[in-house]
Coordinates of C-alpha atoms and ligand atoms in Angstrom, one line a residue:
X1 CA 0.0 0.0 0.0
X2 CA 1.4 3.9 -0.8
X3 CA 1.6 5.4 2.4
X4 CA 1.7 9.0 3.4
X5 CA 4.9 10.2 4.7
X6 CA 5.7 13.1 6.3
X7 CA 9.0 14.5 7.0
X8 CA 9.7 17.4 9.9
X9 CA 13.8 19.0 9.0
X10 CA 15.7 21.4 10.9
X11 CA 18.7 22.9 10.4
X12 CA 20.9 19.8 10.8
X13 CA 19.7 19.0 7.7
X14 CA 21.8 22.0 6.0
X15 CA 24.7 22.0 8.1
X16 CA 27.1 19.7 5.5
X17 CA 25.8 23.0 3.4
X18 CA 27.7 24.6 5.1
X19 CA 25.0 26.9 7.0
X20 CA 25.3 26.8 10.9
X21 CA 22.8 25.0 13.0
X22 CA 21.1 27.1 16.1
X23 CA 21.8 24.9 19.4
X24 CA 25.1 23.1 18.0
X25 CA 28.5 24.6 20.0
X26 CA 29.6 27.6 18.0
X27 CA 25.2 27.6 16.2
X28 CA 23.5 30.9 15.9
X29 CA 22.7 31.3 19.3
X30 CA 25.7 31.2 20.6
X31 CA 26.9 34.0 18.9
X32 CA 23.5 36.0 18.8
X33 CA 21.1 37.0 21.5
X34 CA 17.7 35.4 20.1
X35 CA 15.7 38.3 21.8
X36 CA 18.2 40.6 19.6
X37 CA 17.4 38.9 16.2
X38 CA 14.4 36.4 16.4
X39 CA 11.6 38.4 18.4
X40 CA 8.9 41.1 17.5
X41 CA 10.8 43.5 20.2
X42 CA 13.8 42.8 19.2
X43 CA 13.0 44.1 15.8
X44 CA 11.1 47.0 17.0
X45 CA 14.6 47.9 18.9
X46 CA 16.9 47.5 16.2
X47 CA 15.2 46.8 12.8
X48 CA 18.9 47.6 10.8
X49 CA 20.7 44.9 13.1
X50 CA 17.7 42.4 12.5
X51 CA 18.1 43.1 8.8
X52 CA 21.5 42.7 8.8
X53 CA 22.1 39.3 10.5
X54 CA 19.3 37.9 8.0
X55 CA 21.0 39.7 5.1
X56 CA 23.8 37.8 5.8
X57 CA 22.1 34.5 6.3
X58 CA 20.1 35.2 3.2
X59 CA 23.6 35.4 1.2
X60 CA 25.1 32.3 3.0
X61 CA 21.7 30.2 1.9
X62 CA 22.0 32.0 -1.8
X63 CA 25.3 30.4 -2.2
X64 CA 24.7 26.7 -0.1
X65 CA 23.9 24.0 -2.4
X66 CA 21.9 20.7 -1.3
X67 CA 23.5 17.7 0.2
X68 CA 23.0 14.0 -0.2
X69 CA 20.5 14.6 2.4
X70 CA 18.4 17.1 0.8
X71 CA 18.8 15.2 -2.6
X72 CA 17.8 12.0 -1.0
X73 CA 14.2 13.5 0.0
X74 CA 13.6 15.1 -3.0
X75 CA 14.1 11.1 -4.7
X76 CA 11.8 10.3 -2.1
X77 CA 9.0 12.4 -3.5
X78 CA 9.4 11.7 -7.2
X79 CA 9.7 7.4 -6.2
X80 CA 7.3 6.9 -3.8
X81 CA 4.2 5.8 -4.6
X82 CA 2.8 7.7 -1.7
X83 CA 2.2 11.4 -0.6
X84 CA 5.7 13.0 1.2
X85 CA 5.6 16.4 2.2
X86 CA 8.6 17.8 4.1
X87 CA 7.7 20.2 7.2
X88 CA 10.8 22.1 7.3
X89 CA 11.4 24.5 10.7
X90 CA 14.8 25.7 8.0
X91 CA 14.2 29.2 5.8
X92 CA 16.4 28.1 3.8
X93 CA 15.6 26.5 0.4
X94 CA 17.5 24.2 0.1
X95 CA 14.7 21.6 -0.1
X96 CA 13.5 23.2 -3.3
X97 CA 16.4 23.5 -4.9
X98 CA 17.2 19.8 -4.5
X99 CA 13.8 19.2 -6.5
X100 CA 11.4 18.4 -3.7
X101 CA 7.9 20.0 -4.7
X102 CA 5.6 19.7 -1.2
X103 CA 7.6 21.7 1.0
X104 CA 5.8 23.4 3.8
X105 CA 7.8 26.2 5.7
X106 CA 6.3 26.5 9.0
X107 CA 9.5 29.0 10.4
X108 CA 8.7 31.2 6.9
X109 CA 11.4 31.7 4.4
X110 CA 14.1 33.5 3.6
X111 CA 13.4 34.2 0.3
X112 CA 10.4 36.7 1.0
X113 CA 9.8 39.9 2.7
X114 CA 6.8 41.0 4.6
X115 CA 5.1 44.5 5.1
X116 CA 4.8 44.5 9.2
X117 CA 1.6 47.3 8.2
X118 CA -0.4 45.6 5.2
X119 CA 0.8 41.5 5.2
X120 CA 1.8 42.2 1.7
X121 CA 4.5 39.6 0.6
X122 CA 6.9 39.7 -2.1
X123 CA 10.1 38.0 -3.2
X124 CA 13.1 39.4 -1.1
X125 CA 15.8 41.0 -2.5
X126 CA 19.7 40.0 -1.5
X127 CA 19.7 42.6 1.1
X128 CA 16.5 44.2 2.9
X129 CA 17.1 47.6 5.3
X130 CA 14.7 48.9 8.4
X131 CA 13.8 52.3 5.1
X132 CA 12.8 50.0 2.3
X133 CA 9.0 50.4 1.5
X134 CA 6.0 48.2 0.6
X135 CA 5.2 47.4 -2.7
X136 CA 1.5 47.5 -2.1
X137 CA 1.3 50.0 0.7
X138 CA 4.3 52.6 0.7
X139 CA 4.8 51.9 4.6
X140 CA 8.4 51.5 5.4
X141 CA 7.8 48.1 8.0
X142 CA 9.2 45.6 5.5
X143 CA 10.3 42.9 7.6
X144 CA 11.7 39.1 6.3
X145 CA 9.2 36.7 6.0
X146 CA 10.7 34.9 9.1
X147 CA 8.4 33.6 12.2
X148 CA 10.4 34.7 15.7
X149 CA 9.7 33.9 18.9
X150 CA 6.2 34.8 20.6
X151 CA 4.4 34.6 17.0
X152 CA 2.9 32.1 15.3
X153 CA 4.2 29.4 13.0
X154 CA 2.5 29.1 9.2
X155 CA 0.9 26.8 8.1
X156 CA -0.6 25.2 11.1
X157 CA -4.2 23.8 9.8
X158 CA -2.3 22.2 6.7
X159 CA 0.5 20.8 8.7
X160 CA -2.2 19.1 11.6
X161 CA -4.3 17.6 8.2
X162 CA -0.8 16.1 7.3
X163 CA 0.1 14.7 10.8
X164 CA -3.2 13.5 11.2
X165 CA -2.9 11.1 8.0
X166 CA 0.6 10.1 8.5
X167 CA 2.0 6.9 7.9
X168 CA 5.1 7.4 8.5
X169 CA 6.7 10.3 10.4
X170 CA 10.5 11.1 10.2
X171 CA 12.2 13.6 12.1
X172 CA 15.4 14.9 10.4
X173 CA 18.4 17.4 12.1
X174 CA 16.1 18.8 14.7
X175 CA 16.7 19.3 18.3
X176 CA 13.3 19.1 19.4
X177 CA 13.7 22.0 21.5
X178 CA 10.8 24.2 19.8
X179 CA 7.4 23.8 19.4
X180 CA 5.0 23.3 18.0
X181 CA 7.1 21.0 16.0
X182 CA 9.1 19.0 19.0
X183 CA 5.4 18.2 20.0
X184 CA 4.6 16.7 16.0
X185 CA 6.3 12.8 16.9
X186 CA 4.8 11.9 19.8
X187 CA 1.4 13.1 18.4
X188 CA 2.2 10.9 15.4
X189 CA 2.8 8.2 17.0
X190 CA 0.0 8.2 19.2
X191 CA -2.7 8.1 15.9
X192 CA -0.7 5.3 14.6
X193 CA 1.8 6.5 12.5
X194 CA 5.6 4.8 12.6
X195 CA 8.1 7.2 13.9
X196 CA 11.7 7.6 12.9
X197 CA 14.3 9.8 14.1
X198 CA 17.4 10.8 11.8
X199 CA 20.0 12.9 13.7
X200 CA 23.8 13.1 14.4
X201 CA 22.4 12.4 18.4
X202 CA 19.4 11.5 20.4
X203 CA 17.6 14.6 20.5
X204 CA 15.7 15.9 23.4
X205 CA 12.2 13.7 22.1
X206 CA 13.7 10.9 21.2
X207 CA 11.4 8.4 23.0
X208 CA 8.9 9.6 21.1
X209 CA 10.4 7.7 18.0
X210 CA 10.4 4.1 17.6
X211 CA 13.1 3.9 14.7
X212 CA 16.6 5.8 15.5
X213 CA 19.4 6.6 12.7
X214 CA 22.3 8.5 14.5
X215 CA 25.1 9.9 12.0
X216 CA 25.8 13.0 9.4
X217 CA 22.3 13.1 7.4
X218 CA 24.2 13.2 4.5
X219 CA 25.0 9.6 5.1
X220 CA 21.8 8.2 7.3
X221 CA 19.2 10.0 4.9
X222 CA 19.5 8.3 1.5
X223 CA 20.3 4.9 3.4
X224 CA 17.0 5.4 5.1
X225 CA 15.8 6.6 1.8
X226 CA 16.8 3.5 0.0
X227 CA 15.6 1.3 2.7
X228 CA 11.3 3.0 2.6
X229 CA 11.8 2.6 -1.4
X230 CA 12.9 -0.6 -0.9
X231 CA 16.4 -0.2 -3.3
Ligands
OAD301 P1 19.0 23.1 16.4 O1 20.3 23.9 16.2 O2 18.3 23.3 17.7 O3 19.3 21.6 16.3 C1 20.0 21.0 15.2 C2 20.1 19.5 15.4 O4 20.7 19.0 14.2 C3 20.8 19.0 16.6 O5 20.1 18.0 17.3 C4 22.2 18.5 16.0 O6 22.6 17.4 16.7 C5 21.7 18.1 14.6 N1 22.8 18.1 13.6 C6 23.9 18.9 13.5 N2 24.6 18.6 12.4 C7 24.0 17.5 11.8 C8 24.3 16.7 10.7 N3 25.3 17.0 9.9 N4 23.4 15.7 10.4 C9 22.3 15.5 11.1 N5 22.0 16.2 12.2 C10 22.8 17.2 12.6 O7 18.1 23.4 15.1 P2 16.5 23.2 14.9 O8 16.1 22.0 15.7 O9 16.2 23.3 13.5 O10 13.5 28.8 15.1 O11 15.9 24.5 15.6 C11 14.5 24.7 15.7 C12 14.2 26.1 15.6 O12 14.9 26.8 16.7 C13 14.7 26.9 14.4 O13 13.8 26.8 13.3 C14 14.8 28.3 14.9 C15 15.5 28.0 16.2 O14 15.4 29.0 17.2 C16 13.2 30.1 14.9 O15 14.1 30.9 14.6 C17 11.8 30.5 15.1

């Protein structure tokens, strides 16, 4: 039988791309202050430091390229003969460029901007500042298209419809530290669904799982990936 799979990533999924993880020694937040760069007031302090530390990531994603890992789910997608959609906490796109089509970005993405005023969206440019102004309203409160801390993630009613008819849930370079989305495996599991964590360690859920691949995701991916199409 084809059966639905659903796939949660986070950013250990990029990091053989070369773009740093958050938690990781030497991540993001360990050389940022969160409340600086990933919350409503800390944009309303300092919109031209917000804008710069995502102009920067926006550039390092730009020039990333997908890994095994990445390529491995987007062969998923084309083989099975099943639904996958990835859930993917990243902003990077790294998923799309490797050729997967159902890609769900429930952190938002850097690849669009966002009028604070109007909810206008459009596609980002390289580099955003705090004076650049709407395309559809003229306010200058263009923001990136990012969810920070304290709002709320997109695309919750179509990410619960997917959980809710999983199959199969896999949990990919995540620490499980945030939610909504460290909450997604044990709520899978408990309708049924098989769980399976791929990491470089146990993360913080990892009881909610009952299938564990530790190691780089650019190696444990496509053998997992092999293994569900049966290669
Ligand atoms: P974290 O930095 O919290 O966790 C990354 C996970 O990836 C860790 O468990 C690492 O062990 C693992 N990892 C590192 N390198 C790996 C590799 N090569 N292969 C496989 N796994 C590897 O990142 P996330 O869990 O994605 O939210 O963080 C979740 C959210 O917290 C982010 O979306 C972001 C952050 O604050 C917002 O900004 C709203």
């Amino acid at each position: 039988m084809a059966r639905n799979i659903v796939i949660l990533t986070g950013a250990g999924i990029s990091a053989e791309s070369g773009l740093g993880t958050f938690r990781d020694e030497d991540g993001l937040w360990a050389n940022h202050a969160l409340e600086d760069v990933a919350t409503p007031e800390g944009f309303a302090r300092d919109p031209d430091l917000v804008h710069r530390f995502y102009n920067t990531r926006r550039i390092q994603a730009a020039a990333a390229r997908p890994n095994a890992a990445h390529e491995a789910l987007a062969r998923l997608e084309t083989w099975h003969l099943g639904h996958v959609l990835i859930i993917t906490q990243n902003v990077d796109d790294l998923h799309e460029r490797a050729g997967s089509h159902h890609v769900l970005h429930m952190h938002g993405s850097l690849r669009q901007a966002l009028c604070a005023a109007c909810d206008h969206r459009w596609t980002a440019p390289p580099e955003m500042h705090a004076s650049d102004t709407c395309p559809a309203c003229g306010a200058a409160a263009t923001r990136p298209d990012v969810v920070w801390f304290g709002e709320i993630p997109h695309w919750g009613a179509r990410i619960d419809e997917a959980l809710a008819g999983a199959d199969i849930f896999a949990s990919i370079g995540t620490s499980g530290e945030v939610y909504p989305a460290a909450a997604y495996a044990q709520h899978c599991r408990r309708l049924g669904a098989h769980t399976v964590e791929l990491n470089l360690e146990p993360s913080r859920g990892a009881r909610d799982f009952a299938e564990h691949h530790y190691g780089p995701a650019s190696e444990v991916v496509p053998a997992w990936v092999d293994r569900v199409l049966g290669a």
